[in-house]
Every structure is written in structure tokens, then in C-alpha cells.
Tab-separated table of C-alpha atoms in Angstrom:
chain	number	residue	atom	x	y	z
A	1349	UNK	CA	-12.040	3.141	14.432
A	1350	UNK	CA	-14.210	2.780	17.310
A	1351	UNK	CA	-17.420	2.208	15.002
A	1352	UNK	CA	-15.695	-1.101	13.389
A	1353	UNK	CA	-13.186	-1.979	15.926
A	1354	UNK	CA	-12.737	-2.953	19.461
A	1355	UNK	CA	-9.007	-1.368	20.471
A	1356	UNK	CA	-6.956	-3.644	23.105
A	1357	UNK	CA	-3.006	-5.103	23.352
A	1358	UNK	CA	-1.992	-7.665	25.192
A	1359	UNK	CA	1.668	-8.503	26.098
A	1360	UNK	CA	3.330	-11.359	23.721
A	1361	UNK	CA	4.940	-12.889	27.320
A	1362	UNK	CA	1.387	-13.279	28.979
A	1363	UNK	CA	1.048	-15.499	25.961
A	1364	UNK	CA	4.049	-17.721	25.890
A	1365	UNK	CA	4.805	-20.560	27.839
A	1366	UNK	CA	8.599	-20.598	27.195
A	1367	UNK	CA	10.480	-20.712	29.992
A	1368	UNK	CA	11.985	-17.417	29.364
A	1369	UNK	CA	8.708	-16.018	29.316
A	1370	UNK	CA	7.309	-17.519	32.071
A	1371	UNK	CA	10.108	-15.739	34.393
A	1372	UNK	CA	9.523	-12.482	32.618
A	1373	UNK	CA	5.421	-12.981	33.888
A	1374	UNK	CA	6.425	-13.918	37.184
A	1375	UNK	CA	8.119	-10.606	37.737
A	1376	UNK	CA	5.509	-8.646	36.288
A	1377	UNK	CA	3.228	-10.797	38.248
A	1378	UNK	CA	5.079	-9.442	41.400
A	1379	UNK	CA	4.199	-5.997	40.372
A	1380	UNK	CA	0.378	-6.324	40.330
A	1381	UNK	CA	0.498	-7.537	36.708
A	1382	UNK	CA	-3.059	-10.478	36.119
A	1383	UNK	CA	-1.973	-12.609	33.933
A	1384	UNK	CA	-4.165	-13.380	30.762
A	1385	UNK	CA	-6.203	-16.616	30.194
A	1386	UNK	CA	-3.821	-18.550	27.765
A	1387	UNK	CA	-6.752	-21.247	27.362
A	1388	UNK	CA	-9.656	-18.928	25.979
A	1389	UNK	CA	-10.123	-18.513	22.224
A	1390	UNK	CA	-9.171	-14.879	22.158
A	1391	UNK	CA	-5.856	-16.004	23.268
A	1392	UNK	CA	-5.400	-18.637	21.102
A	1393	UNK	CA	-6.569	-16.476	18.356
A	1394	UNK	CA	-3.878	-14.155	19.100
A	1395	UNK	CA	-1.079	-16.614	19.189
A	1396	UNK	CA	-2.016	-18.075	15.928
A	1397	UNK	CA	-1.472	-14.652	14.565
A	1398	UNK	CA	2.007	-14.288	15.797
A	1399	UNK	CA	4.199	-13.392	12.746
A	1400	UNK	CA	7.602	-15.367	13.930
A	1401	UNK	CA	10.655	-13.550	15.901
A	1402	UNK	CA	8.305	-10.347	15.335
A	1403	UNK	CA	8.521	-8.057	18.476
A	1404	UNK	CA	4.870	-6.519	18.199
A	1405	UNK	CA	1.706	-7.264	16.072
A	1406	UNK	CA	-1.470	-5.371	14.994
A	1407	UNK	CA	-3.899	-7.813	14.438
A	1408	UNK	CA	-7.392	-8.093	13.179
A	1409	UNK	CA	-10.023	-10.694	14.310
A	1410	UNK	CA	-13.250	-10.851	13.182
A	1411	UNK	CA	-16.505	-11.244	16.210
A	1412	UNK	CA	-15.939	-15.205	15.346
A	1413	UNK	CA	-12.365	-14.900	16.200
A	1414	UNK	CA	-10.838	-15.104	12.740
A	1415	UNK	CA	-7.899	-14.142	11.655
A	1416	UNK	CA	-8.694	-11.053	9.247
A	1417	UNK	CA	-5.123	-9.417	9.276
A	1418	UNK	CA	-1.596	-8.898	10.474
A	1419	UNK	CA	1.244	-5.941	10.523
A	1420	UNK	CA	4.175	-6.895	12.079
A	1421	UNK	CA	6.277	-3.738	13.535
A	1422	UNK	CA	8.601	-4.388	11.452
A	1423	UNK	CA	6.966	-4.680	8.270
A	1424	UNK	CA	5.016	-0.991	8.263
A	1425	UNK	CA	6.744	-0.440	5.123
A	1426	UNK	CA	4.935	1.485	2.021
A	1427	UNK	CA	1.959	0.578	2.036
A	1428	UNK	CA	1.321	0.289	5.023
A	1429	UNK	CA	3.329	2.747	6.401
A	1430	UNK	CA	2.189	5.782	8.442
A	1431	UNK	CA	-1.436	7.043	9.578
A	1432	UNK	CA	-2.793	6.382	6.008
A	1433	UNK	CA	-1.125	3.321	5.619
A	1434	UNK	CA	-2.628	1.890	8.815
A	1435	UNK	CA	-6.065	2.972	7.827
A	1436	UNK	CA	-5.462	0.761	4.565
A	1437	UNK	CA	-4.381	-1.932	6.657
A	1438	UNK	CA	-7.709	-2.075	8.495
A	1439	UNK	CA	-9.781	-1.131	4.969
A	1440	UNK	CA	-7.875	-4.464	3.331
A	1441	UNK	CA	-8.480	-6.563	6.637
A	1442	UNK	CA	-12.055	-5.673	6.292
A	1443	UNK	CA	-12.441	-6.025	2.990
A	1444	UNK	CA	-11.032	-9.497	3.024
A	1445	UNK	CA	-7.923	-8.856	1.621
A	1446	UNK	CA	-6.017	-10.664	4.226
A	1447	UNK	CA	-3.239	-7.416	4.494
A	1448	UNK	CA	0.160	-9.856	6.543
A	1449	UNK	CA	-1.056	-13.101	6.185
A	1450	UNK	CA	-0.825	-13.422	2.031
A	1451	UNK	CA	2.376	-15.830	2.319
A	1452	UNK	CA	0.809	-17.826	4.616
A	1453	UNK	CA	-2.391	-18.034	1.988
A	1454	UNK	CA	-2.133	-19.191	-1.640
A	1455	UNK	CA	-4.059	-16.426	-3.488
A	1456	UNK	CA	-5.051	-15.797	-7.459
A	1457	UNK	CA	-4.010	-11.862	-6.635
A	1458	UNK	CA	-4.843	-11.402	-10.547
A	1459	UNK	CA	-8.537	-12.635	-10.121
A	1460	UNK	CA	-8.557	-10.458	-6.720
A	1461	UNK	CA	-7.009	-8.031	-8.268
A	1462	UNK	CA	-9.702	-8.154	-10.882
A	1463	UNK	CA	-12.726	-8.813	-8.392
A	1464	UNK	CA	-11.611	-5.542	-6.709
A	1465	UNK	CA	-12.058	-3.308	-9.915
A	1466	UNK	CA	-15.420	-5.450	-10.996
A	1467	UNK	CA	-16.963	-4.686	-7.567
A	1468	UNK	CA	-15.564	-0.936	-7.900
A	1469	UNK	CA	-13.667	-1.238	-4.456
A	1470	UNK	CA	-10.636	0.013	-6.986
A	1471	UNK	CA	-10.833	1.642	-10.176
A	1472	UNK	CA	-8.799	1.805	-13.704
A	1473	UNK	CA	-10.451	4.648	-14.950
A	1474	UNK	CA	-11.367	8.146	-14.561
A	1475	UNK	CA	-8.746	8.566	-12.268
A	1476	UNK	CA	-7.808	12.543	-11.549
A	1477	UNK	CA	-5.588	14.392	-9.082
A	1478	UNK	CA	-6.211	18.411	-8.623
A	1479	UNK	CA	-3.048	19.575	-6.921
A	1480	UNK	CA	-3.173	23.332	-5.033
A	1481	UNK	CA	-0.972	24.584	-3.048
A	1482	UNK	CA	-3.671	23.869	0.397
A	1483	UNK	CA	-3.641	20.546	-1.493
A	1484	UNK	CA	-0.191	20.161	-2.895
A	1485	UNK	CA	-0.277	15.604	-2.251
A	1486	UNK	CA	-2.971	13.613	-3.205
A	1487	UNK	CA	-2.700	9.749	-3.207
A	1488	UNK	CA	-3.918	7.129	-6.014
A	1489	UNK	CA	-5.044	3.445	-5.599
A	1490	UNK	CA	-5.597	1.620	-8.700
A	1491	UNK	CA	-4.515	-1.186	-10.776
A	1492	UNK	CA	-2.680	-1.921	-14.403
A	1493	UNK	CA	-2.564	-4.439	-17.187
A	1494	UNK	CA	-0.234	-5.985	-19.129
A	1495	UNK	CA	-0.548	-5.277	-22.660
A	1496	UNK	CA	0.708	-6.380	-26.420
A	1497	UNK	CA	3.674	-4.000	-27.654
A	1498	UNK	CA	1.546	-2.918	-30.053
A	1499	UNK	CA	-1.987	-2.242	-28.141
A	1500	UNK	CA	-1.158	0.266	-25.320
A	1501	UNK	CA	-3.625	-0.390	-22.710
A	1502	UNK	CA	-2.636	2.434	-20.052
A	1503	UNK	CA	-4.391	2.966	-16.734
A	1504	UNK	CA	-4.310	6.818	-16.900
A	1505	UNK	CA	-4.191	8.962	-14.070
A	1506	UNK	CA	-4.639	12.894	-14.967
A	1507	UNK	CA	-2.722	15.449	-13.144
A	1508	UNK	CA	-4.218	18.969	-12.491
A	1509	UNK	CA	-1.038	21.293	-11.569
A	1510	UNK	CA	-2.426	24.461	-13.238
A	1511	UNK	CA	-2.814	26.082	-9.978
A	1512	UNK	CA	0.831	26.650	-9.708
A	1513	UNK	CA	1.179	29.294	-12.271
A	1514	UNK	CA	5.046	29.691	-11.929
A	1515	UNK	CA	5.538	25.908	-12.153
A	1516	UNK	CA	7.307	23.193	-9.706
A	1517	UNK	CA	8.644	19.555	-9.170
A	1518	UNK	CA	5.959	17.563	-10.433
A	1519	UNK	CA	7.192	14.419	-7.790
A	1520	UNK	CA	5.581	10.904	-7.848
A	1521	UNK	CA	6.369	8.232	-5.493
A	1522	UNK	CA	4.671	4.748	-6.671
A	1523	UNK	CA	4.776	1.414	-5.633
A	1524	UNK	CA	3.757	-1.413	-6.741
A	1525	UNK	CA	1.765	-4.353	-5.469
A	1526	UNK	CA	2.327	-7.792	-4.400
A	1527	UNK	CA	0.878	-9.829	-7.795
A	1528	UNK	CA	3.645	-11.189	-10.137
A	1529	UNK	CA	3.866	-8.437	-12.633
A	1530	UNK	CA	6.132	-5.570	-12.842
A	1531	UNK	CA	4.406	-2.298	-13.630
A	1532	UNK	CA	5.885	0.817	-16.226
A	1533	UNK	CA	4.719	4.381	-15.260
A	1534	UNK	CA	4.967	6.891	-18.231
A	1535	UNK	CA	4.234	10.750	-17.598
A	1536	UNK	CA	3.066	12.870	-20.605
A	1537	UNK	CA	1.983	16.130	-21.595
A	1538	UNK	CA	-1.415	16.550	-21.110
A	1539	UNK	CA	-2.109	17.218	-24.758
A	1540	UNK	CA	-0.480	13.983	-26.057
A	1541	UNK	CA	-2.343	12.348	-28.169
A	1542	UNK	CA	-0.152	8.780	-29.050
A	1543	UNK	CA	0.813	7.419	-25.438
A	1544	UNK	CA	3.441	5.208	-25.785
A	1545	UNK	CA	7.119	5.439	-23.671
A	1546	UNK	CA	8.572	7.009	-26.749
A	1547	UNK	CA	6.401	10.603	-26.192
A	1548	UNK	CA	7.149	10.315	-22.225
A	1549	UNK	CA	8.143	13.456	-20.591
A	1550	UNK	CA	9.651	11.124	-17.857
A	1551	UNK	CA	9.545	7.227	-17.018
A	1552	UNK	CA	9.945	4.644	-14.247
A	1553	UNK	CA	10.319	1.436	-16.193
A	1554	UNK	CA	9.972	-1.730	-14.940
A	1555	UNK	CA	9.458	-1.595	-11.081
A	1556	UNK	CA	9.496	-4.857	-9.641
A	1557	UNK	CA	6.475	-6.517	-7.648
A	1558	UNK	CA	6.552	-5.109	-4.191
A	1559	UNK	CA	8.921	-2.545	-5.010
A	1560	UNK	CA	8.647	1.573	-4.724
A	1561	UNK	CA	10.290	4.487	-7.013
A	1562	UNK	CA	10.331	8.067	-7.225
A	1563	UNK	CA	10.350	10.154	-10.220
A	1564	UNK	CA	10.202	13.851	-10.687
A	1565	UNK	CA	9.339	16.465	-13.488
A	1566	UNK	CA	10.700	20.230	-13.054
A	1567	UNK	CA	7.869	22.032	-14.718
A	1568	UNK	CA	7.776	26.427	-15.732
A	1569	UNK	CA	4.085	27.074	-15.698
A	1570	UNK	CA	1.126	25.270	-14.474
A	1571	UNK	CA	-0.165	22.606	-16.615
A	1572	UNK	CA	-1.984	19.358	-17.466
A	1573	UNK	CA	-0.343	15.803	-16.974
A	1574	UNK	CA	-1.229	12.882	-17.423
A	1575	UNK	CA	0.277	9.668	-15.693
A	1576	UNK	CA	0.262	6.287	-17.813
A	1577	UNK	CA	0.342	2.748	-15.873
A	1578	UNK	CA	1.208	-0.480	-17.594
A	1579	UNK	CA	2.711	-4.178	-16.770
A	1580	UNK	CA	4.897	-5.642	-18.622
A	1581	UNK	CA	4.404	-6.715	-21.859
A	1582	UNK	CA	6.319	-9.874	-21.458
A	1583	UNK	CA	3.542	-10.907	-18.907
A	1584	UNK	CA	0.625	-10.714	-21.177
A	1585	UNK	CA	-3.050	-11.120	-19.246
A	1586	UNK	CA	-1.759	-9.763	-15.875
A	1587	UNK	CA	-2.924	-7.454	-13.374
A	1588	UNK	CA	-1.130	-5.888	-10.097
A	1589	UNK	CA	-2.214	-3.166	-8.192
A	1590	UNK	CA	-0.516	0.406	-7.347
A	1591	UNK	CA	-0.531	3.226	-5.189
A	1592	UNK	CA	0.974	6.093	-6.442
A	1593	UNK	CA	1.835	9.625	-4.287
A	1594	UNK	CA	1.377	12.186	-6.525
A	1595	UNK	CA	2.967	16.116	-5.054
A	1596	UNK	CA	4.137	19.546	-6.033
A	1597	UNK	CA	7.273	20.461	-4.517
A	1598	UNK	CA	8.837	24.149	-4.513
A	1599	UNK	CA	9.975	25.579	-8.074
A	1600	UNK	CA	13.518	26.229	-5.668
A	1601	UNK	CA	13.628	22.467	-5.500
A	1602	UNK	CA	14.065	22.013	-9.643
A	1603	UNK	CA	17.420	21.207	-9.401
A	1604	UNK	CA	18.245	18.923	-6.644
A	1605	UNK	CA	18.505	15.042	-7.313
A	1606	UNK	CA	15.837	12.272	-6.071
């Protein structure tokens, strides 16, 4: 972080003029607390990245003082959740995504969506998880389509869980992005050769946009699977993104619910 980034906070109250503010900076004031300059850019930069009635925000401003991204406290939801999901956060503010501030801009997320996998930032293809037991959770960031009924156009992510011989709960967490379409994740056999819902081993149909399921697959022996994302067919010429957590969990787990 400190190769891209310059790390500081500042206190929302040194900011805001309200009354009830003010009184809360004069007693801080009292304690040895220097106030901040409300008048320089970098303050007003800050305050025009307030997410309303939000207690605390990470933000991201470029050197020119733009606004590159926000996460509210209260929104570190999947995603963005956790260590990992922070690090996206800055990736996507970086990258120009605009991670917190997409209802404030009107964006063509299918044409992003679509820029991203052009410019190989994401990828639809060749996508393929080893899982060991050092290395029993691996995460995937990709995108699907929307296809005809009839022309299955699946992104496919394989799944390399040979390495536990005496099988295990094949478990994958997913959830999908923030463009219009609903995605479908099938789960086959490796050695399936017509993918279509009808051969799944398992399925999570019809997740909504912005929206996260779990599925999971109790499995005897190690093996080959392979992980098939779609949109919905109703929403022909779409594109959304996913990220999909992809683990082994205990073979003494097989039986318990999700």
C-alpha cells in the first residue's frame, strides 16, 4: 500500500460545520486537538466523498484530488469484505472502476464489463483452481454471458480436487456483480462432455445482481470438476461479473446443511 498510497484519517466532525459538530470540535479542541483546514481542497475533497448518515469512509483520491473511490463502514459487504476484499477495493479504485460511487455515476457496466476482459484485467477463459490441503480456498474473478437456450456459452472454471484422495465438501460461495443480469452456476463432472443444467452434479440458478449463494458437493475420492457460469437467457447480449470462493471442507462435514 505504501508504494501507491498515501495512508491518513481525518475525523468527519473536524469537517462539519453543523452545530452539533462544532461543539463536539470545541471539546476536542480543549484537549489539544488542531483542528483541520475546512477551506483547502483536500478537505473539500473529502467532504464531497461523504457517503450520507455513513459513520466512517475509506476513500480514494487521486494526486489531483479526485474522487477515485468510496467504502462506507457499513457497506464492507462481499466483495469488499475482509483483507482481500479491501485490496480489491483499492485494485477497482485504481483501475477506474469507481468501487462506492457507481449510484452516484451512470455507467454501461456491460461495455465495462466487456472493456475489462478485452484489456485482460479479467478473464473468461482458461480459468483453473488446484485445491490441496496447504491450499484448500482459492478465489475466482471473472465474468459471464447470457446465452440462447440452445447455444450454451459457459464461462468454465476447472476444479483440481484430486489431491484429496478420500474426498470432501466441494463448497463454493459466489456472488454476483452489480450489472443487470442474473448469473446460473452449474457444477459438472469433469469428464462431461454436453454442459447444459440437465448433466449438473449441483446448481445455483438464477442469483440475482448483487446477490451471493453457497452451494456444496459431498465428493468420495479426489477428482476433476468443472464449474459452468452463465446469465440468463432471458437477457440475451449481457455481461456481469463474478467472484466465486471455491474450498474443500472436511469429508466429516458431508452431511451437515449450508
Amino acid at each position: 500500500m505504501n508504494e501507491k498510497f498515501i495512508n491518513a484519517w481525518v475525523l468527519n466532525s473536524a469537517l462539519d460545520p453543523s452545530p452539533r459538530k462544532k461543539a463536539t470540535m470545541a471539546q476536542l479542541r480543549e484537549h489539544g486537538f488542531k483542528p483541520f483546514d475546512r477551506t483547502s481542497p483536500l478537505a473539500q475533497a473529502i467532504v464531497k466523498g461523504w457517503k450520507e448518515h455513513s459513520p466512517a469512509d475509506s476513500l480514494v483520491l487521486s494526486p489531483d484530488l479526485e474522487l477515485m473511490g468510496r467504502l462506507p463502514v457499513n457497506d464492507r459487504q462481499p466483495p469488499y469484505n475482509g483483507a482481500k476484499g479491501y485490496l480489491l477495493f483499492l485494485q477497482e479504485s485504481l483501475d477506474g472502476k469507481l468501487p462506492g460511487l457507481r449510484e452516484d455515476v451512470p455507467t454501461n457496466w456491460d461495455l465495462l464489463l466487456e472493456t475489462a476482459v478485452e484489456s485482460g484485467a479479467m478473464v473468461d477463459d482458461g480459468l483453473r483452481v488446484a485445491l490441496t490441503d496447504e491450499h484448500s480456498e482459492q478465489e475466482v474473478l471473472s465474468v459471464f454471458r447470457t446465452s440462447e437456450p440452445d447455444a450454451r456459452n459457459y464461462t468454465i472454471v476447472e476444479i483440481d480436487a484430486t489431491a484429496f484422495e478420500d474426498g470432501g465438501v466441494l463448497v463454493i460461495d459466489v456472488w454476483v456483480g452489480e450489472s443487470e443480469v442474473s448469473g446460473s452456476f452449474d457444477l459438472f463432472a469433469g469428464d462431461v462432455m454436453e454442459l447444459g443444467s440437465a448433466n449438473a452434479l449441483i446448481s445455483a440458478r438464477d442469483i440475482p445482481t448483487n446477490q451471493r449463494e453457497v452451494v456444496k458437493y459431498p465428493f468420495d475420492q479426489g477428482r476433476i470438476f468443472r464449474l459452468g457460469a452463465i446469465g440468463n437467457a432471458s437477457e440475451n447480449g449481457k455481461i456481469n461479473g463474478f467472484l466465486a470462493k471455491i474450498s474443500v471442507a472436511p469429508a466429516s462435514t458431508k452431511n451437515s446443511g449450508n
